[in-house]
Amino acid sequence: MSNTRLIPLIIERDVRVLFSDAFLVAIMFANFAIDLFVTAATFGRLVTGQGANYFLFIAPGSNLITAMVAAFQSGRDVWREKYIKDLTSYLLTLPVQRPVLAFSRVLGGVVRSVIATFPGTLVICYLYGILFTPKVFVAYLVVGLFSLGIVGLSMAVSAFSSSIEMWVTIRSVIQLYLSFLSTLFYSVSVFPSFLAPIVSSNPMTWAIQAFRQLSPISFAQVPAGDSLGSILILAGPSLAFAMLGTICYIWYSKL
Amino acid sequence: MITFDNAGKRFGNLDAVKDFSITIKDGEILGLLGPNGAGKTTLMLMMGTVYRPTSGTISVNGYDVVKQPNEVRKLIGIAFQDPRVDGILSASDVLNWHLKMTTLFDKVERRRRVEDVLKSLDLWEARKKRTWLMSGGMKKKVEDAKILVQRPSIAVFDEPTAFLDVPSRLLVWKMIRQLRDEGSTVIVATNMMDEAERLSERVAIVNKGRLVASETPEQLKGTVKGGEVLELTLNDGSEFKADLLREFPEVHDVKQQDNKIMVFLNSGTLLLPKIVDTLSTRGFKIESVRLKEVSLEDVFLTYTGQRLE
């Protein structure tokens, strides 16, 4: 039995577990749409002087925060599978090689994130005027690549957390770093100089920049150019974290 | 064929399993009988490649569980003691996904198998219910159903009837026997004497991580010397002499209390007519006869010095 045949099945299970309740999915999408609307109404009028509508400036970040939350859910599920539900031992008896199982779990998390942010990405692409261009696929690529790293990171966190409190604390620290030490809300020039390298090495910074560069609207402080360079830079940490998550899952699953 | 050769598993300073050797033949039902914490689950998880043995070797149909774990996993299906199911998913989803992961059946065959087993286990009406909303017994049946739909070469059940009512227990036993009849080798870990006795062709007694004995239930009972007790009540026991019955090699001891004679023996069912005949020819009138056979619990007590239930 080919192990590659099993990869989509493992992803399918992860997706089913998160989206098994149609009502909850509808609520989630509605909630996201409301968030987006309120953010647009508030920031679009409140903050000016960015060279363009401020909402359009932060909208990709808002979307990536949703991706980040969904991605971290994968790590939490993996943690619960071991300590609460003891499903890990069952998964380990299935006829699939450990590395394939582990990487499939990471991919499952990515698919979940992309689905969770699907309407948001679509709305932002519409607002950016790229909905009916090939750039829409690049937008999903950016979300997927960003999620890949965060899912890997969340699985690594799960491996080293002996309690859910520890897991939540580490997650919060990482989320604070990704949200506030990045160019999500403001450009890097606003940060003190000693923080600039940290902000510049933040995957969120590169994911947002790649997204913003898809827009035909020019934002102040966003370097001109296509997204490819930013995507390539984002790919580095994302693949590294995905690898780390895979290795940690294999290590963590050894009962 | 499954072979444990001096297999052991150590957790820190604790030997969960030590020097465990047994060969399980193709197509047999082996009962692993032992108290909680005896090492039964550890044995099964080592065989299922979840745990790596820290000493010795385990091979499944010639595949080493450490060197060829992927080959072993293709052969084995394990139903766990505590149901390992995603609570958010329905019974039908759980079984269907399990089949997709473990077999190459097409959609039609998967649907047929899931329907057959769910109907047999009286779960068909609840097939779309999320498993976390099910009772403990229903969840347990879903866990067993995973292996019953899969029908693996080697089916392992850990306490398959825990939480189940009597009709469900009988049903699960019947389905496990059917699985064996279709060619599977079945291993059942249990701490219930009646389950081990009624289901297993061979019982392996496990205690403190070690194999204590491994025989058919009847052979195990036969190893308890004088384990059966024949109680005879005579009309008048004043003339009775114990040596009269001690001549039988199967008789290990004879005790008398007034008219009541207690004979400690083996093969009581076979010996009973001979004893009755001997006493009758000597003029004793027998008012009542009661034979207490050796139970598996007596066997367990003999081998481990402790009671299981």
mmCIF file of N, CA and C in Angstrom, chain A residues 3 6-7 9-14 17 74-83 85-106 112 155 249-250 252-255, chain B residues 45 48-51 69-70 72-74 76-80 82-86 89 93-94 97-102 143 146-147 150:
data_model
loop_
_atom_site.group_PDB
_atom_site.id
_atom_site.type_symbol
_atom_site.label_atom_id
_atom_site.label_comp_id
_atom_site.label_asym_id
_atom_site.label_seq_id
_atom_site.Cartn_x
_atom_site.Cartn_y
_atom_site.Cartn_z
ATOM 1 N N ASN A 3 2.375 4.722 0.531
ATOM 2 C CA ASN A 3 2.201 5.705 1.606
ATOM 3 C C ASN A 3 1.699 7.044 1.091
ATOM 4 N N LEU A 6 -1.884 7.646 1.219
ATOM 5 C CA LEU A 6 -2.465 7.911 2.534
ATOM 6 C C LEU A 6 -2.388 9.387 2.945
ATOM 7 N N ILE A 7 -1.518 10.148 2.275
ATOM 8 C CA ILE A 7 -1.339 11.561 2.669
ATOM 9 C C ILE A 7 -2.664 12.333 2.594
ATOM 10 N N LEU A 9 -5.572 11.215 2.798
ATOM 11 C CA LEU A 9 -6.511 10.668 3.792
ATOM 12 C C LEU A 9 -6.238 11.241 5.177
ATOM 13 N N ILE A 10 -4.953 11.401 5.486
ATOM 14 C CA ILE A 10 -4.597 11.974 6.795
ATOM 15 C C ILE A 10 -5.019 13.452 6.831
ATOM 16 N N ILE A 11 -4.812 14.135 5.703
ATOM 17 C CA ILE A 11 -5.239 15.539 5.616
ATOM 18 C C ILE A 11 -6.768 15.621 5.747
ATOM 19 N N GLU A 12 -7.440 14.691 5.087
ATOM 20 C CA GLU A 12 -8.913 14.674 5.124
ATOM 21 C C GLU A 12 -9.418 14.571 6.564
ATOM 22 N N ARG A 13 -8.768 13.700 7.346
ATOM 23 C CA ARG A 13 -9.201 13.541 8.738
ATOM 24 C C ARG A 13 -9.033 14.843 9.508
ATOM 25 N N ASP A 14 -7.865 15.487 9.336
ATOM 26 C CA ASP A 14 -7.626 16.746 10.045
ATOM 27 C C ASP A 14 -8.658 17.799 9.661
ATOM 28 N N VAL A 17 -12.050 16.938 11.212
ATOM 29 C CA VAL A 17 -12.100 17.196 12.656
ATOM 30 C C VAL A 17 -12.360 18.682 12.923
ATOM 31 N N SER A 74 -3.816 23.260 15.046
ATOM 32 C CA SER A 74 -3.280 21.934 14.688
ATOM 33 C C SER A 74 -2.353 21.411 15.774
ATOM 34 N N GLY A 75 -1.489 22.296 16.270
ATOM 35 C CA GLY A 75 -0.589 21.892 17.347
ATOM 36 C C GLY A 75 -1.363 21.509 18.584
ATOM 37 N N ARG A 76 -2.412 22.292 18.855
ATOM 38 C CA ARG A 76 -3.235 22.009 20.036
ATOM 39 C C ARG A 76 -3.919 20.646 19.880
ATOM 40 N N ASP A 77 -4.415 20.361 18.679
ATOM 41 C CA ASP A 77 -5.067 19.065 18.434
ATOM 42 C C ASP A 77 -4.093 17.910 18.648
ATOM 43 N N VAL A 78 -2.883 18.103 18.158
ATOM 44 C CA VAL A 78 -1.869 17.055 18.307
ATOM 45 C C VAL A 78 -1.551 16.838 19.790
ATOM 46 N N TRP A 79 -1.472 17.935 20.526
ATOM 47 C CA TRP A 79 -1.204 17.833 21.970
ATOM 48 C C TRP A 79 -2.337 17.075 22.657
ATOM 49 N N ARG A 80 -3.563 17.441 22.308
ATOM 50 C CA ARG A 80 -4.734 16.780 22.910
ATOM 51 C C ARG A 80 -4.795 15.301 22.534
ATOM 52 N N GLU A 81 -4.380 15.007 21.312
ATOM 53 C CA GLU A 81 -4.396 13.598 20.876
ATOM 54 C C GLU A 81 -3.501 12.741 21.751
ATOM 55 N N LYS A 82 -2.419 13.339 22.233
ATOM 56 C CA LYS A 82 -1.523 12.536 23.047
ATOM 57 C C LYS A 82 -1.952 12.517 24.517
ATOM 58 N N TYR A 83 -2.232 13.679 25.063
ATOM 59 C CA TYR A 83 -2.446 13.759 26.513
ATOM 60 C C TYR A 83 -3.898 13.610 26.954
ATOM 61 N N LYS A 85 -6.854 12.575 24.612
ATOM 62 C CA LYS A 85 -7.656 11.545 23.944
ATOM 63 C C LYS A 85 -6.868 10.259 23.688
ATOM 64 N N ASP A 86 -5.555 10.325 23.826
ATOM 65 C CA ASP A 86 -4.679 9.179 23.575
ATOM 66 C C ASP A 86 -4.906 8.565 22.186
ATOM 67 N N LEU A 87 -5.105 9.435 21.228
ATOM 68 C CA LEU A 87 -5.303 8.950 19.853
ATOM 69 C C LEU A 87 -3.980 8.652 19.155
ATOM 70 N N THR A 88 -2.903 9.192 19.709
ATOM 71 C CA THR A 88 -1.598 9.030 19.051
ATOM 72 C C THR A 88 -1.246 7.563 18.871
ATOM 73 N N SER A 89 -1.490 6.772 19.912
ATOM 74 C CA SER A 89 -1.121 5.357 19.820
ATOM 75 C C SER A 89 -1.908 4.669 18.704
ATOM 76 N N TYR A 90 -3.167 5.096 18.508
ATOM 77 C CA TYR A 90 -3.961 4.527 17.407
ATOM 78 C C TYR A 90 -3.350 4.919 16.059
ATOM 79 N N LEU A 91 -3.034 6.187 15.914
ATOM 80 C CA LEU A 91 -2.481 6.653 14.630
ATOM 81 C C LEU A 91 -1.176 5.936 14.301
ATOM 82 N N LEU A 92 -0.419 5.615 15.363
ATOM 83 C CA LEU A 92 0.879 4.963 15.134
ATOM 84 C C LEU A 92 0.732 3.499 14.705
ATOM 85 N N THR A 93 -0.446 2.932 14.895
ATOM 86 C CA THR A 93 -0.635 1.538 14.451
ATOM 87 C C THR A 93 -1.067 1.463 12.989
ATOM 88 N N LEU A 94 -1.395 2.599 12.398
ATOM 89 C CA LEU A 94 -1.859 2.592 11.008
ATOM 90 C C LEU A 94 -0.695 2.343 10.049
ATOM 91 N N PRO A 95 -0.992 1.735 8.909
ATOM 92 C CA PRO A 95 0.109 1.337 8.005
ATOM 93 C C PRO A 95 0.671 2.514 7.208
ATOM 94 N N VAL A 96 1.289 3.419 7.915
ATOM 95 C CA VAL A 96 1.905 4.570 7.256
ATOM 96 C C VAL A 96 3.242 4.860 7.943
ATOM 97 N N GLN A 97 4.232 5.210 7.133
ATOM 98 C CA GLN A 97 5.552 5.479 7.711
ATOM 99 C C GLN A 97 5.475 6.726 8.589
ATOM 100 N N ARG A 98 6.237 6.710 9.669
ATOM 101 C CA ARG A 98 6.204 7.811 10.635
ATOM 102 C C ARG A 98 6.461 9.184 9.982
ATOM 103 N N PRO A 99 7.509 9.337 9.144
ATOM 104 C CA PRO A 99 7.738 10.670 8.555
ATOM 105 C C PRO A 99 6.568 11.116 7.673
ATOM 106 N N VAL A 100 5.965 10.158 6.973
ATOM 107 C CA VAL A 100 4.829 10.495 6.104
ATOM 108 C C VAL A 100 3.643 10.936 6.964
ATOM 109 N N LEU A 101 3.418 10.199 8.051
ATOM 110 C CA LEU A 101 2.326 10.559 8.959
ATOM 111 C C LEU A 101 2.553 11.971 9.509
ATOM 112 N N ALA A 102 3.786 12.208 9.967
ATOM 113 C CA ALA A 102 4.091 13.506 10.590
ATOM 114 C C ALA A 102 3.940 14.641 9.589
ATOM 115 N N PHE A 103 4.493 14.479 8.401
ATOM 116 C CA PHE A 103 4.419 15.564 7.416
ATOM 117 C C PHE A 103 2.982 15.761 6.934
ATOM 118 N N SER A 104 2.235 14.669 6.865
ATOM 119 C CA SER A 104 0.826 14.791 6.468
ATOM 120 C C SER A 104 0.040 15.595 7.496
ATOM 121 N N ARG A 105 0.388 15.406 8.771
ATOM 122 C CA ARG A 105 -0.286 16.190 9.812
ATOM 123 C C ARG A 105 0.004 17.685 9.636
ATOM 124 N N VAL A 106 1.261 18.000 9.269
ATOM 125 C CA VAL A 106 1.617 19.403 9.022
ATOM 126 C C VAL A 106 0.812 19.927 7.829
ATOM 127 N N ARG A 112 -6.198 23.239 6.570
ATOM 128 C CA ARG A 112 -7.195 23.811 7.488
ATOM 129 C C ARG A 112 -7.086 25.335 7.528
ATOM 130 N N MET A 155 3.424 22.504 16.184
ATOM 131 C CA MET A 155 3.658 21.080 16.518
ATOM 132 C C MET A 155 4.928 20.933 17.349
ATOM 133 N N TYR A 249 7.169 16.009 15.829
ATOM 134 C CA TYR A 249 6.006 15.120 15.900
ATOM 135 C C TYR A 249 6.462 13.664 15.986
ATOM 136 N N ILE A 250 7.457 13.326 15.166
ATOM 137 C CA ILE A 250 7.963 11.943 15.194
ATOM 138 C C ILE A 250 8.553 11.642 16.575
ATOM 139 N N TYR A 252 7.962 13.207 19.392
ATOM 140 C CA TYR A 252 6.932 13.348 20.418
ATOM 141 C C TYR A 252 5.973 12.159 20.421
ATOM 142 N N SER A 253 5.818 11.546 19.224
ATOM 143 C CA SER A 253 4.894 10.417 19.125
ATOM 144 C C SER A 253 5.491 9.128 19.650
ATOM 145 N N LYS A 254 6.786 9.110 19.903
ATOM 146 C CA LYS A 254 7.390 7.885 20.443
ATOM 147 C C LYS A 254 6.911 7.725 21.868
ATOM 148 N N LEU A 255 6.086 6.718 22.043
ATOM 149 C CA LEU A 255 5.447 6.567 23.358
ATOM 150 C C LEU A 255 6.331 5.789 24.321
ATOM 151 N N LEU B 45 1.139 -3.291 22.273
ATOM 152 C CA LEU B 45 1.670 -2.098 21.612
ATOM 153 C C LEU B 45 3.067 -2.344 21.044
ATOM 154 N N GLY B 48 2.354 -4.089 17.894
ATOM 155 C CA GLY B 48 1.776 -3.154 16.924
ATOM 156 C C GLY B 48 2.719 -2.050 16.500
ATOM 157 N N THR B 49 3.976 -2.129 16.897
ATOM 158 C CA THR B 49 5.068 -1.195 16.540
ATOM 159 C C THR B 49 4.922 0.190 17.168
ATOM 160 N N VAL B 50 4.055 0.301 18.151
ATOM 161 C CA VAL B 50 3.930 1.598 18.820
ATOM 162 C C VAL B 50 5.080 1.760 19.825
ATOM 163 N N TYR B 51 5.347 0.740 20.589
ATOM 164 C CA TYR B 51 6.516 0.728 21.488
ATOM 165 C C TYR B 51 7.620 -0.115 20.857
ATOM 166 N N PRO B 69 8.872 -2.277 10.561
ATOM 167 C CA PRO B 69 7.598 -1.909 11.199
ATOM 168 C C PRO B 69 6.464 -1.667 10.198
ATOM 169 N N ASN B 70 6.809 -1.144 9.019
ATOM 170 C CA ASN B 70 5.739 -0.841 8.041
ATOM 171 C C ASN B 70 5.060 -2.110 7.555
ATOM 172 N N VAL B 72 4.807 -4.836 9.293
ATOM 173 C CA VAL B 72 4.024 -5.354 10.420
ATOM 174 C C VAL B 72 2.692 -4.612 10.535
ATOM 175 N N ARG B 73 2.752 -3.283 10.370
ATOM 176 C CA ARG B 73 1.529 -2.476 10.514
ATOM 177 C C ARG B 73 0.478 -2.839 9.472
ATOM 178 N N LYS B 74 0.930 -3.313 8.317
ATOM 179 C CA LYS B 74 -0.036 -3.701 7.276
ATOM 180 C C LYS B 74 -0.820 -4.950 7.681
ATOM 181 N N ILE B 76 -1.526 -5.868 11.030
ATOM 182 C CA ILE B 76 -2.160 -5.831 12.360
ATOM 183 C C ILE B 76 -3.245 -4.759 12.471
ATOM 184 N N GLY B 77 -4.264 -5.087 13.225
ATOM 185 C CA GLY B 77 -5.258 -4.085 13.619
ATOM 186 C C GLY B 77 -5.470 -4.216 15.116
ATOM 187 N N ILE B 78 -5.457 -3.095 15.813
ATOM 188 C CA ILE B 78 -5.606 -3.145 17.275
ATOM 189 C C ILE B 78 -6.853 -2.375 17.706
ATOM 190 N N ALA B 79 -7.710 -3.052 18.470
ATOM 191 C CA ALA B 79 -8.842 -2.369 19.115
ATOM 192 C C ALA B 79 -8.406 -2.107 20.550
ATOM 193 N N PHE B 80 -8.328 -0.845 20.905
ATOM 194 C CA PHE B 80 -7.768 -0.483 22.199
ATOM 195 C C PHE B 80 -8.780 -0.647 23.334
ATOM 196 N N ASP B 82 -9.418 1.548 25.823
ATOM 197 C CA ASP B 82 -10.235 2.765 25.826
ATOM 198 C C ASP B 82 -10.430 3.183 24.379
ATOM 199 N N PRO B 83 -11.669 3.438 23.986
ATOM 200 C CA PRO B 83 -11.904 3.764 22.578
ATOM 201 C C PRO B 83 -11.030 4.918 22.095
ATOM 202 N N ARG B 84 -10.341 4.679 20.969
ATOM 203 C CA ARG B 84 -9.491 5.723 20.375
ATOM 204 C C ARG B 84 -10.219 6.247 19.136
ATOM 205 N N VAL B 85 -11.201 7.080 19.376
ATOM 206 C CA VAL B 85 -11.973 7.621 18.257
ATOM 207 C C VAL B 85 -12.059 9.138 18.400
ATOM 208 N N ASP B 86 -12.119 9.821 17.259
ATOM 209 C CA ASP B 86 -12.310 11.267 17.283
ATOM 210 C C ASP B 86 -13.748 11.531 17.687
ATOM 211 N N LEU B 89 -16.280 13.073 15.327
ATOM 212 C CA LEU B 89 -16.718 12.334 14.138
ATOM 213 C C LEU B 89 -17.771 11.291 14.506
ATOM 214 N N ASP B 93 -18.182 7.685 10.086
ATOM 215 C CA ASP B 93 -16.970 8.364 9.597
ATOM 216 C C ASP B 93 -15.703 7.700 10.142
ATOM 217 N N VAL B 94 -15.757 7.363 11.425
ATOM 218 C CA VAL B 94 -14.585 6.742 12.064
ATOM 219 C C VAL B 94 -14.235 5.434 11.349
ATOM 220 N N TRP B 97 -13.076 5.959 7.608
ATOM 221 C CA TRP B 97 -11.698 6.471 7.520
ATOM 222 C C TRP B 97 -10.687 5.375 7.883
ATOM 223 N N HIS B 98 -11.029 4.600 8.901
ATOM 224 C CA HIS B 98 -10.135 3.498 9.302
ATOM 225 C C HIS B 98 -9.953 2.515 8.138
ATOM 226 N N LEU B 99 -11.047 2.220 7.462
ATOM 227 C CA LEU B 99 -10.951 1.291 6.319
ATOM 228 C C LEU B 99 -10.128 1.874 5.179
ATOM 229 N N LYS B 100 -10.323 3.170 4.937
ATOM 230 C CA LYS B 100 -9.559 3.807 3.862
ATOM 231 C C LYS B 100 -8.062 3.765 4.164
ATOM 232 N N MET B 101 -7.736 3.928 5.439
ATOM 233 C CA MET B 101 -6.316 3.935 5.829
ATOM 234 C C MET B 101 -5.694 2.545 5.804
ATOM 235 N N THR B 102 -6.493 1.532 6.084
ATOM 236 C CA THR B 102 -5.897 0.211 6.290
ATOM 237 C C THR B 102 -6.150 -0.779 5.151
ATOM 238 N N GLU B 143 -15.069 1.027 18.760
ATOM 239 C CA GLU B 143 -13.641 0.674 18.771
ATOM 240 C C GLU B 143 -13.435 -0.762 18.257
ATOM 241 N N LYS B 146 -13.886 -1.180 14.458
ATOM 242 C CA LYS B 146 -12.776 -0.807 13.556
ATOM 243 C C LYS B 146 -12.056 -2.062 13.057
ATOM 244 N N ILE B 147 -11.825 -2.984 13.966
ATOM 245 C CA ILE B 147 -11.087 -4.195 13.595
ATOM 246 C C ILE B 147 -12.014 -5.195 12.909
ATOM 247 N N GLN B 150 -12.215 -4.100 9.371
ATOM 248 C CA GLN B 150 -10.909 -4.209 8.690
ATOM 249 C C GLN B 150 -10.559 -5.664 8.375
#
